[in-house]
Tab-separated table of C-alpha atoms and ligand atoms in Angstrom:
chain	number	residue	atom	x	y	z
A	1393	MET	CA	28.381	-25.877	28.519
A	1394	SER	CA	27.872	-26.371	24.766
A	1395	GLN	CA	25.586	-23.884	23.069
A	1396	VAL	CA	22.515	-25.209	21.457
A	1397	PRO	CA	22.538	-23.899	17.857
A	1398	GLU	CA	19.568	-21.778	16.943
A	1399	THR	CA	17.247	-23.514	14.553
A	1400	PRO	CA	17.633	-21.557	11.281
A	1401	LEU	CA	14.561	-20.053	9.799
A	1402	PRO	CA	13.084	-22.317	7.097
A	1403	LEU	CA	12.525	-19.307	4.842
A	1404	LEU	CA	16.075	-17.943	5.342
A	1405	ASP	CA	17.444	-21.422	4.556
A	1406	HIS	CA	15.289	-21.672	1.480
A	1407	ILE	CA	16.554	-18.203	0.202
A	1408	LYS	CA	20.157	-19.129	0.854
A	1409	ARG	CA	19.681	-22.463	-0.993
A	1410	ARG	CA	18.070	-20.554	-3.922
A	1411	ILE	CA	21.012	-18.202	-4.130
A	1412	ALA	CA	23.540	-21.087	-3.828
A	1413	LEU	CA	21.884	-22.805	-6.714
A	1414	SER	CA	21.373	-19.894	-9.098
A	1415	GLY	CA	23.253	-16.912	-7.951
A	1416	PRO	CA	22.234	-13.572	-6.309
A	1417	ILE	CA	18.450	-12.689	-6.588
A	1418	SER	CA	16.863	-9.276	-7.144
A	1419	ILE	CA	15.400	-7.394	-4.146
A	1420	ALA	CA	12.010	-7.947	-5.732
A	1421	ASP	CA	12.574	-11.674	-5.627
A	1422	PHE	CA	13.710	-11.384	-1.962
A	1423	MET	CA	10.645	-9.320	-0.982
A	1424	ASN	CA	8.442	-11.776	-2.829
A	1425	GLU	CA	9.878	-14.673	-0.819
A	1426	ALA	CA	9.807	-12.716	2.426
A	1427	LEU	CA	6.212	-11.357	2.155
A	1428	ALA	CA	4.374	-13.752	-0.104
A	1429	HIS	CA	5.994	-17.231	0.201
A	1430	PRO	CA	2.955	-19.504	0.350
A	1431	GLU	CA	3.894	-21.068	3.600
A	1432	TYR	CA	6.371	-18.723	5.436
A	1433	GLY	CA	5.667	-15.339	3.803
A	1434	TYR	CA	5.006	-12.494	6.200
A	1435	TYR	CA	1.476	-11.694	4.906
A	1436	ARG	CA	0.591	-15.442	4.415
A	1437	LYS	CA	1.075	-16.708	7.992
A	1438	GLN	CA	0.230	-14.012	10.445
A	1439	ASP	CA	-1.762	-10.898	11.392
A	1440	PRO	CA	0.851	-8.175	11.500
A	1441	PHE	CA	-1.381	-5.295	12.517
A	1442	GLY	CA	-2.152	-3.267	15.580
A	1443	ARG	CA	-0.340	-2.305	18.734
A	1444	ALA	CA	0.892	-5.867	19.405
A	1445	GLY	CA	2.054	-6.360	15.790
A	1446	ASP	CA	4.933	-4.879	13.854
A	1447	PHE	CA	3.319	-1.650	12.713
A	1448	ILE	CA	0.194	0.430	12.983
A	1449	THR	CA	-1.667	1.754	10.042
A	1450	ALA	CA	-4.026	4.750	9.861
A	1451	PRO	CA	-7.296	2.803	10.078
A	1452	GLU	CA	-6.006	1.104	13.237
A	1453	VAL	CA	-5.121	4.496	14.695
A	1454	SER	CA	-8.653	5.829	14.584
A	1455	GLN	CA	-12.174	5.105	13.277
A	1456	MET	CA	-12.150	8.619	11.763
A	1457	PHE	CA	-9.830	7.534	8.971
A	1458	GLY	CA	-12.152	4.928	7.546
A	1459	GLU	CA	-15.208	7.023	8.199
A	1460	LEU	CA	-13.911	9.922	6.078
A	1461	ILE	CA	-12.919	7.600	3.323
A	1462	GLY	CA	-16.442	6.174	3.364
A	1463	LEU	CA	-17.787	9.723	2.997
A	1464	TRP	CA	-15.351	10.402	0.098
A	1465	ALA	CA	-16.697	7.320	-1.590
A	1466	ALA	CA	-20.342	8.243	-0.984
A	1467	VAL	CA	-19.938	11.724	-2.415
A	1468	SER	CA	-17.939	10.300	-5.366
A	1469	TRP	CA	-20.998	8.014	-6.030
A	1470	GLN	CA	-23.332	10.956	-5.759
A	1471	GLN	CA	-21.308	12.963	-8.219
A	1472	MET	CA	-21.535	10.066	-10.609
A	1473	GLY	CA	-25.295	10.539	-10.464
A	1474	CYS	CA	-26.062	7.849	-7.799
A	1475	PRO	CA	-25.834	4.778	-10.158
A	1476	PRO	CA	-28.034	1.996	-8.828
A	1477	LYS	CA	-25.084	-0.429	-8.528
A	1478	ILE	CA	-21.490	0.236	-7.571
A	1479	ASP	CA	-18.420	-1.875	-6.839
A	1480	LEU	CA	-16.407	-0.692	-3.874
A	1481	ILE	CA	-13.079	-2.359	-4.343
A	1482	GLU	CA	-10.314	-2.388	-1.728
A	1483	LEU	CA	-6.831	-3.446	-2.375
A	1484	GLY	CA	-4.897	-4.966	0.599
A	1485	PRO	CA	-7.565	-4.378	3.268
A	1486	GLY	CA	-5.600	-5.788	6.229
A	1487	ARG	CA	-7.972	-6.373	9.065
A	1488	GLY	CA	-10.911	-4.747	7.198
A	1489	THR	CA	-11.055	-1.970	9.725
A	1490	LEU	CA	-11.084	0.850	7.091
A	1491	MET	CA	-14.024	-0.768	5.203
A	1492	ALA	CA	-15.937	-1.507	8.395
A	1493	ASP	CA	-15.567	2.112	9.509
A	1494	ALA	CA	-16.452	3.442	6.039
A	1495	LEU	CA	-19.560	1.265	5.717
A	1496	ARG	CA	-20.845	2.294	9.152
A	1497	ALA	CA	-20.307	5.990	8.354
A	1498	VAL	CA	-22.266	5.886	5.144
A	1499	ARG	CA	-25.261	3.810	6.169
A	1500	ASN	CA	-27.477	6.913	6.337
A	1501	VAL	CA	-26.589	8.037	2.843
A	1502	PRO	CA	-29.808	7.352	1.000
A	1503	GLY	CA	-29.464	4.564	-1.648
A	1504	PHE	CA	-25.674	4.097	-1.250
A	1505	GLY	CA	-25.846	0.969	0.879
A	1506	ASP	CA	-28.276	-0.732	-1.427
A	1507	ALA	CA	-26.088	0.051	-4.481
A	1508	LEU	CA	-22.911	-1.340	-2.899
A	1509	THR	CA	-21.017	-4.599	-3.501
A	1510	VAL	CA	-17.682	-4.659	-1.709
A	1511	ARG	CA	-14.768	-6.425	-3.356
A	1512	PHE	CA	-11.656	-7.204	-1.500
A	1513	VAL	CA	-8.285	-7.947	-3.181
A	1514	GLU	CA	-6.369	-9.950	-0.606
A	1515	THR	CA	-3.879	-12.698	-0.792
A	1516	SER	CA	-3.724	-13.625	2.863
A	1517	PRO	CA	-6.261	-16.320	4.083
A	1518	VAL	CA	-5.820	-15.134	7.730
A	1519	LEU	CA	-6.609	-11.482	6.858
A	1520	ARG	CA	-9.552	-12.626	4.675
A	1521	THR	CA	-11.176	-14.024	7.743
A	1522	HIS	CA	-10.605	-10.817	9.688
A	1523	GLN	CA	-12.136	-8.801	6.822
A	1524	GLN	CA	-15.192	-11.001	6.798
A	1525	THR	CA	-15.724	-10.602	10.440
A	1526	ALA	CA	-15.121	-6.839	10.397
A	1527	ILE	CA	-17.829	-6.081	7.830
A	1528	MET	CA	-20.343	-8.638	8.998
A	1529	ALA	CA	-22.476	-6.070	10.848
A	1530	SER	CA	-22.861	-3.883	7.821
A	1531	GLY	CA	-24.876	-6.577	6.007
A	1532	ILE	CA	-23.307	-5.487	2.651
A	1533	PRO	CA	-22.408	-8.322	0.231
A	1534	ALA	CA	-18.716	-8.883	-0.321
A	1535	THR	CA	-16.440	-11.004	-2.511
A	1536	TRP	CA	-12.712	-11.771	-2.257
A	1537	HIS	CA	-10.144	-11.841	-5.096
A	1538	GLU	CA	-6.587	-12.908	-5.439
A	1539	ALA	CA	-5.764	-10.073	-7.813
A	1540	PHE	CA	-7.405	-6.820	-8.978
A	1541	ASP	CA	-7.690	-8.082	-12.544
A	1542	ASN	CA	-9.732	-11.111	-11.374
A	1543	ILE	CA	-12.638	-8.827	-10.424
A	1544	PRO	CA	-15.281	-9.008	-13.204
A	1545	VAL	CA	-16.201	-5.777	-15.002
A	1546	ARG	CA	-19.990	-5.330	-14.873
A	1547	ALA	CA	-21.700	-3.296	-17.522
A	1548	ASP	CA	-22.832	0.077	-16.168
A	1549	VAL	CA	-21.403	-0.569	-12.757
A	1550	PRO	CA	-18.722	2.046	-11.796
A	1551	ALA	CA	-15.830	0.963	-9.665
A	1552	ILE	CA	-14.644	2.962	-6.589
A	1553	ILE	CA	-11.207	1.659	-5.754
A	1554	ILE	CA	-9.392	2.367	-2.533
A	1555	GLY	CA	-6.022	1.251	-1.108
A	1556	ASN	CA	-4.323	2.297	2.021
A	1557	GLU	CA	-0.669	1.025	2.468
A	1558	PHE	CA	-1.112	-1.380	-0.458
A	1559	PHE	CA	1.564	-0.258	-2.927
A	1560	ASP	CA	4.350	-0.004	-0.331
A	1561	ALA	CA	4.117	-3.753	0.235
A	1562	LEU	CA	4.799	-4.629	-3.414
A	1563	PRO	CA	8.246	-5.782	-4.429
A	1564	ILE	CA	10.754	-3.228	-5.744
A	1565	ARG	CA	14.000	-3.530	-7.648
A	1566	GLN	CA	16.897	-1.159	-6.877
A	1567	PHE	CA	19.502	0.046	-9.418
A	1568	GLU	CA	22.736	1.801	-8.585
A	1569	ARG	CA	24.581	4.349	-10.692
A	1570	GLY	CA	28.140	3.208	-11.450
A	1571	ASP	CA	30.868	4.668	-13.575
A	1572	HIS	CA	29.465	3.456	-16.837
A	1573	GLY	CA	25.867	2.689	-16.300
A	1574	TRP	CA	23.380	1.217	-13.874
A	1575	SER	CA	23.746	-2.064	-12.037
A	1576	GLU	CA	21.109	-3.908	-10.111
A	1577	ARG	CA	21.469	-4.203	-6.358
A	1578	LEU	CA	21.039	-7.885	-5.617
A	1579	VAL	CA	20.876	-10.144	-2.537
A	1580	GLY	CA	23.680	-12.704	-2.283
A	1581	VAL	CA	25.341	-14.829	0.382
A	1582	ASP	CA	28.587	-13.518	1.900
A	1583	ALA	CA	31.263	-16.155	1.438
A	1584	ASP	CA	32.985	-15.584	4.722
A	1585	SER	CA	29.903	-15.147	7.149
A	1586	GLY	CA	27.406	-17.236	5.241
A	1587	GLU	CA	24.886	-14.346	5.842
A	1588	LEU	CA	22.713	-12.570	3.288
A	1589	GLY	CA	24.111	-9.425	2.001
A	1590	PHE	CA	23.814	-6.862	-0.884
A	1591	VAL	CA	25.951	-7.382	-3.965
A	1592	ARG	CA	25.940	-5.488	-7.265
A	1593	GLY	CA	25.112	-6.988	-10.565
A	1594	ARG	CA	26.949	-6.165	-13.766
A	1595	GLU	CA	26.830	-2.511	-15.003
A	1596	THR	CA	24.732	-2.139	-18.083
A	1597	PRO	CA	23.238	0.762	-19.949
A	1598	VAL	CA	20.120	-1.263	-20.568
A	1599	THR	CA	18.398	-0.261	-17.369
A	1600	ASP	CA	18.713	3.406	-18.423
A	1601	ALA	CA	15.227	3.065	-19.848
A	1602	LEU	CA	13.827	2.446	-16.345
A	1603	ILE	CA	14.983	5.738	-15.071
A	1604	PRO	CA	12.539	8.620	-15.680
A	1605	ALA	CA	13.758	11.080	-18.275
A	1606	THR	CA	13.629	13.899	-15.612
A	1607	LEU	CA	16.232	12.138	-13.430
A	1608	ARG	CA	18.471	10.491	-15.959
A	1609	GLY	CA	20.742	13.495	-16.581
A	1610	SER	CA	21.233	14.297	-12.868
A	1611	ALA	CA	22.391	10.846	-11.772
A	1612	LYS	CA	25.628	10.751	-9.721
A	1613	LYS	CA	27.719	7.661	-8.947
A	1614	GLY	CA	26.158	5.805	-5.962
A	1615	ASP	CA	22.598	7.129	-6.652
A	1616	ILE	CA	19.920	4.450	-6.163
A	1617	PHE	CA	16.783	4.322	-8.264
A	1618	GLU	CA	13.827	2.103	-7.137
A	1619	SER	CA	11.181	0.711	-9.553
A	1620	CYS	CA	8.118	-1.203	-8.602
A	1621	ALA	CA	6.817	-3.076	-11.706
A	1622	PRO	CA	3.836	-4.687	-9.915
A	1623	ALA	CA	2.596	-1.193	-8.696
A	1624	ILE	CA	2.845	0.249	-12.272
A	1625	ALA	CA	0.991	-2.818	-13.610
A	1626	ILE	CA	-1.908	-2.409	-11.157
A	1627	ALA	CA	-2.021	1.362	-11.677
A	1628	ASP	CA	-2.473	0.604	-15.378
A	1629	GLN	CA	-5.202	-1.938	-14.725
A	1630	VAL	CA	-6.946	0.395	-12.400
A	1631	ALA	CA	-6.855	3.252	-14.823
A	1632	ARG	CA	-8.313	1.099	-17.584
A	1633	ARG	CA	-11.213	0.133	-15.278
A	1634	LEU	CA	-11.741	3.789	-14.281
A	1635	ASN	CA	-12.143	4.640	-17.935
A	1636	GLU	CA	-14.294	1.674	-18.722
A	1637	THR	CA	-16.665	2.108	-15.740
A	1638	HIS	CA	-16.447	5.929	-15.122
A	1639	GLY	CA	-14.976	5.160	-11.743
A	1640	ALA	CA	-12.777	6.793	-9.130
A	1641	ALA	CA	-9.753	5.619	-7.134
A	1642	LEU	CA	-8.045	6.749	-3.989
A	1643	PHE	CA	-4.555	5.599	-2.912
A	1644	ILE	CA	-2.895	6.500	0.338
A	1645	ASP	CA	0.594	5.489	1.101
A	1646	TYR	CA	3.876	6.762	2.334
A	1647	GLY	CA	6.092	8.005	-0.346
A	1648	HIS	CA	7.143	10.876	-2.524
A	1649	PRO	CA	5.155	13.033	-4.963
A	1650	SER	CA	7.842	13.096	-7.541
A	1651	SER	CA	10.376	10.446	-8.609
A	1652	ALA	CA	13.688	10.791	-6.754
A	1653	PHE	CA	16.838	8.838	-5.989
A	1654	GLY	CA	17.280	7.051	-2.673
A	1655	ASP	CA	17.256	3.739	-0.885
A	1656	THR	CA	13.924	3.505	0.935
A	1657	LEU	CA	13.664	-0.207	1.497
A	1658	GLN	CA	12.876	-0.766	5.179
A	1659	ALA	CA	11.945	-3.410	7.621
A	1660	LEU	CA	9.758	-3.146	10.770
A	1661	LYS	CA	9.556	-5.639	13.545
A	1662	GLY	CA	7.837	-4.980	16.849
A	1663	HIS	CA	7.327	-1.248	15.856
A	1664	GLU	CA	11.143	-0.889	15.502
A	1665	TYR	CA	13.304	-0.607	12.389
A	1666	HIS	CA	15.024	-3.847	11.646
A	1667	PRO	CA	17.905	-4.874	9.278
A	1668	VAL	CA	16.154	-5.565	6.020
A	1669	LEU	CA	17.822	-8.890	5.236
A	1670	ARG	CA	17.686	-10.240	8.756
A	1671	ASP	CA	14.432	-12.085	9.278
A	1672	PRO	CA	12.704	-12.677	6.037
A	1673	GLY	CA	9.062	-13.642	6.766
A	1674	ASP	CA	9.230	-12.365	10.363
A	1675	ALA	CA	9.649	-8.617	9.586
A	1676	ASP	CA	7.478	-6.386	7.483
A	1677	LEU	CA	9.280	-5.043	4.385
A	1678	THR	CA	8.216	-1.917	2.533
A	1679	ALA	CA	9.469	0.769	0.331
A	1680	HIS	CA	8.374	4.344	-0.345
A	1681	VAL	CA	5.843	4.624	-3.066
A	1682	ASP	CA	6.805	6.695	-6.154
A	1683	PHE	CA	3.467	8.596	-6.725
A	1684	ALA	CA	4.695	10.206	-9.866
A	1685	ALA	CA	5.370	6.884	-11.396
A	1686	ILE	CA	1.857	5.609	-10.452
A	1687	ALA	CA	0.146	8.820	-11.747
A	1688	ARG	CA	2.204	8.558	-14.921
A	1689	ALA	CA	1.030	4.987	-15.548
A	1690	MET	CA	-2.556	5.945	-14.907
A	1691	ASN	CA	-2.311	8.968	-17.208
A	1692	GLU	CA	-0.631	6.821	-19.907
A	1693	ALA	CA	-3.606	4.447	-19.776
A	1694	GLY	CA	-5.902	7.427	-20.399
A	1695	ALA	CA	-7.250	8.113	-16.827
A	1696	ARG	CA	-6.895	11.507	-14.944
A	1697	THR	CA	-5.205	12.087	-11.546
A	1698	GLY	CA	-5.352	14.964	-9.093
A	1699	ALA	CA	-2.330	16.602	-7.699
A	1700	VAL	CA	-0.721	14.455	-4.952
A	1701	LEU	CA	-1.968	15.730	-1.534
A	1702	THR	CA	-0.554	15.015	1.848
A	1703	GLN	CA	-2.703	12.906	4.132
A	1704	GLY	CA	-3.000	15.815	6.546
A	1705	THR	CA	-4.405	18.097	3.897
A	1706	PHE	CA	-6.695	15.435	2.514
A	1707	LEU	CA	-8.180	14.513	5.900
A	1708	ARG	CA	-8.636	18.215	6.879
A	1709	MET	CA	-10.432	18.857	3.585
A	1710	LEU	CA	-12.860	16.006	4.517
A	1711	GLY	CA	-13.456	17.550	7.939
A	1712	ILE	CA	-11.507	15.368	10.280
A	1713	GLU	CA	-11.155	18.165	12.862
A	1714	GLN	CA	-14.936	18.634	12.962
A	1715	ARG	CA	-15.409	14.844	13.228
A	1716	ALA	CA	-12.970	14.708	16.179
A	1717	GLU	CA	-14.954	17.503	17.959
A	1718	LEU	CA	-18.189	15.657	17.411
A	1719	LEU	CA	-16.730	12.356	18.816
A	1720	LYS	CA	-15.467	14.306	21.893
A	1721	THR	CA	-18.912	15.565	22.694
A	1722	GLY	CA	-19.892	12.045	23.740
A	1723	ALA	CA	-16.531	11.084	25.348
A	1724	ASP	CA	-15.159	11.226	28.830
A	1725	GLU	CA	-11.842	13.081	29.533
A	1726	GLN	CA	-9.622	10.113	28.929
A	1727	GLN	CA	-11.399	9.301	25.606
A	1728	ALA	CA	-11.143	12.987	24.508
A	1729	VAL	CA	-7.342	12.871	25.092
A	1730	ALA	CA	-7.194	9.694	22.941
A	1731	ILE	CA	-9.219	11.271	20.151
A	1732	ASP	CA	-6.966	14.294	20.107
A	1733	GLN	CA	-3.825	12.057	20.082
A	1734	ALA	CA	-5.219	10.008	17.126
A	1735	LEU	CA	-6.074	13.243	15.218
A	1736	ALA	CA	-2.586	14.474	15.798
A	1737	ARG	CA	-1.059	11.145	14.647
A	1738	LEU	CA	-3.035	11.198	11.388
A	1739	VAL	CA	-2.639	14.831	10.409
A	1740	ASP	CA	0.371	16.445	12.111
A	1741	ALA	CA	3.439	17.089	9.900
A	1742	ASP	CA	5.800	15.367	12.237
A	1743	GLN	CA	3.626	12.266	12.469
A	1744	MET	CA	1.763	10.754	9.525
A	1745	GLY	CA	0.312	13.994	8.145
A	1746	THR	CA	3.122	14.841	5.639
A	1747	LEU	CA	4.950	11.542	4.939
A	1748	PHE	CA	1.772	9.879	3.792
A	1749	LYS	CA	0.407	11.055	0.445
A	1750	VAL	CA	-2.900	10.749	-1.369
A	1751	LEU	CA	-3.462	10.197	-5.032
A	1752	ILE	CA	-6.977	10.396	-6.565
A	1753	GLY	CA	-7.606	9.010	-10.031
A	1754	TYR	CA	-10.688	9.051	-12.085
A	1755	GLY	CA	-11.929	7.940	-15.597
A	1756	ARG	CA	-11.663	10.528	-18.413
A	1757	GLU	CA	-15.447	10.766	-18.443
A	1758	THR	CA	-15.879	10.652	-14.636
A	1759	THR	CA	-16.895	13.913	-12.771
A	1760	PRO	CA	-13.878	14.695	-10.640
A	1761	PRO	CA	-14.339	13.165	-7.194
A	1762	PRO	CA	-13.946	15.158	-3.956
A	1763	CYS	CA	-10.539	16.599	-3.047
A	1764	VAL	CA	-9.173	16.697	-6.542
A	1765	SER	CA	-7.354	19.907	-6.583
A	1766	GLY	CA	-4.856	21.167	-9.213
A	1767	VAL	CA	-5.535	18.465	-11.773
A	1768	ALA	CA	-2.124	17.109	-12.725
A	1769	GLY	CA	-2.982	14.769	-15.554
B	2668	SAH	N1	-4.902	-1.491	4.199
B	2668	SAH	C1	-4.594	-2.153	5.432
B	2668	SAH	C2	-3.395	-3.049	5.349
B	2668	SAH	C3	-2.120	-2.617	4.729
B	2668	SAH	S1	-0.919	-3.809	4.659
B	2668	SAH	C4	-4.398	-1.047	6.524
B	2668	SAH	O1	-4.207	0.136	6.217
B	2668	SAH	O2	-4.378	-1.432	7.618
B	2668	SAH	C5	-0.924	-4.519	3.117
B	2668	SAH	C6	-2.107	-5.318	2.792
B	2668	SAH	O3	-1.985	-5.851	1.421
B	2668	SAH	C7	-2.341	-6.595	3.602
B	2668	SAH	O4	-3.741	-6.857	3.678
B	2668	SAH	C8	-1.705	-7.742	2.686
B	2668	SAH	O5	-2.109	-8.961	3.001
B	2668	SAH	C9	-2.053	-7.223	1.401
B	2668	SAH	N2	-1.215	-7.639	0.223
B	2668	SAH	C10	0.068	-7.645	0.204
B	2668	SAH	N3	0.531	-7.991	-1.020
B	2668	SAH	C11	-0.522	-8.243	-1.734
B	2668	SAH	C12	-0.758	-8.597	-3.131
B	2668	SAH	N4	0.212	-8.838	-3.929
B	2668	SAH	N5	-2.036	-8.689	-3.551
B	2668	SAH	C13	-3.088	-8.482	-2.652
B	2668	SAH	N6	-3.050	-8.112	-1.426
B	2668	SAH	C14	-1.681	-7.993	-0.921
């Protein structure tokens, strides 16, 4: 019996053709194709969230996550002196669950709901529809934007900017230390197998400038450094807006508090790790966020940042344990177990509590928002 050949993925074919035409591409170019290709990109064609999807994010684990972030935003607004108008901006809102839970939690904060306009930065048309449905019940007006910088600045309207698992989806480049300098890790096509594989570009001292001064001296052969230019660019834009509008920002992501060497590029498919180059467009691709690099970019643009916290510490400071107890008073036994499990998932050190980090930024004339401890910059 002859085997029917598998239909090759159109996106994989497209990437191989691109490499055949112009040589190996950067990991950032590969991630851009895999995640953002207008027709076949992972975030352009499907809804990747939830138990049936490829991964589950904190807002999908429990309503408590979005509720507490809503309260953080409301208290930040109060500390700004309750301005009559405020833009609540979310970067990469997924299904809109975080925002829906946040808006429900703050509806009894006097004046806050009336002051709010929600602004979503989302590239996926499918997810925009989910977001619209999710916040419909709140009655709060919302607008959608392709990019953060497209959101108009309104005079005297502070911006509160939030993002959960946004930066980790942005394209990174990787550089590997060789004998004489750094070379970029690229994606090429193996001549024998015809499959995608990693290749090394030419060693050059030029990329030295990309490596933070604190790490440059300690690099050993084989060390990998990752840089995420789009994240740095957005951090810079956010910082400028915080200064201009006296706003506050909250970013939660998995990553490290200080810059470090390491290959953190990973793919997830059906809740399992997956070879990163195997199924572009059909697996989620992320990399750890370098919070020190984000904070540095914000500080260089003149905004302030708090010390990086773990998600567990941040949620406990906001009272997640008390919130869980309150939810359990109205729950049956099975629901109470589910609430405890969700709480553990969000805060325990061996689950999301330590790997996920929180960075709070604020304008140089903004009163520090809640949970800014140990001001770092
Ligand atoms: N915050 C959500 C979703 C995280 S996944 C949650 O916690 O569940 C990443 C989100 O960022 C998705 O909504 C994706 O469509 C969006 N996204 C990815 N790249 C983007 C880009 N360059 N600009 C705007 N949104 C982007």
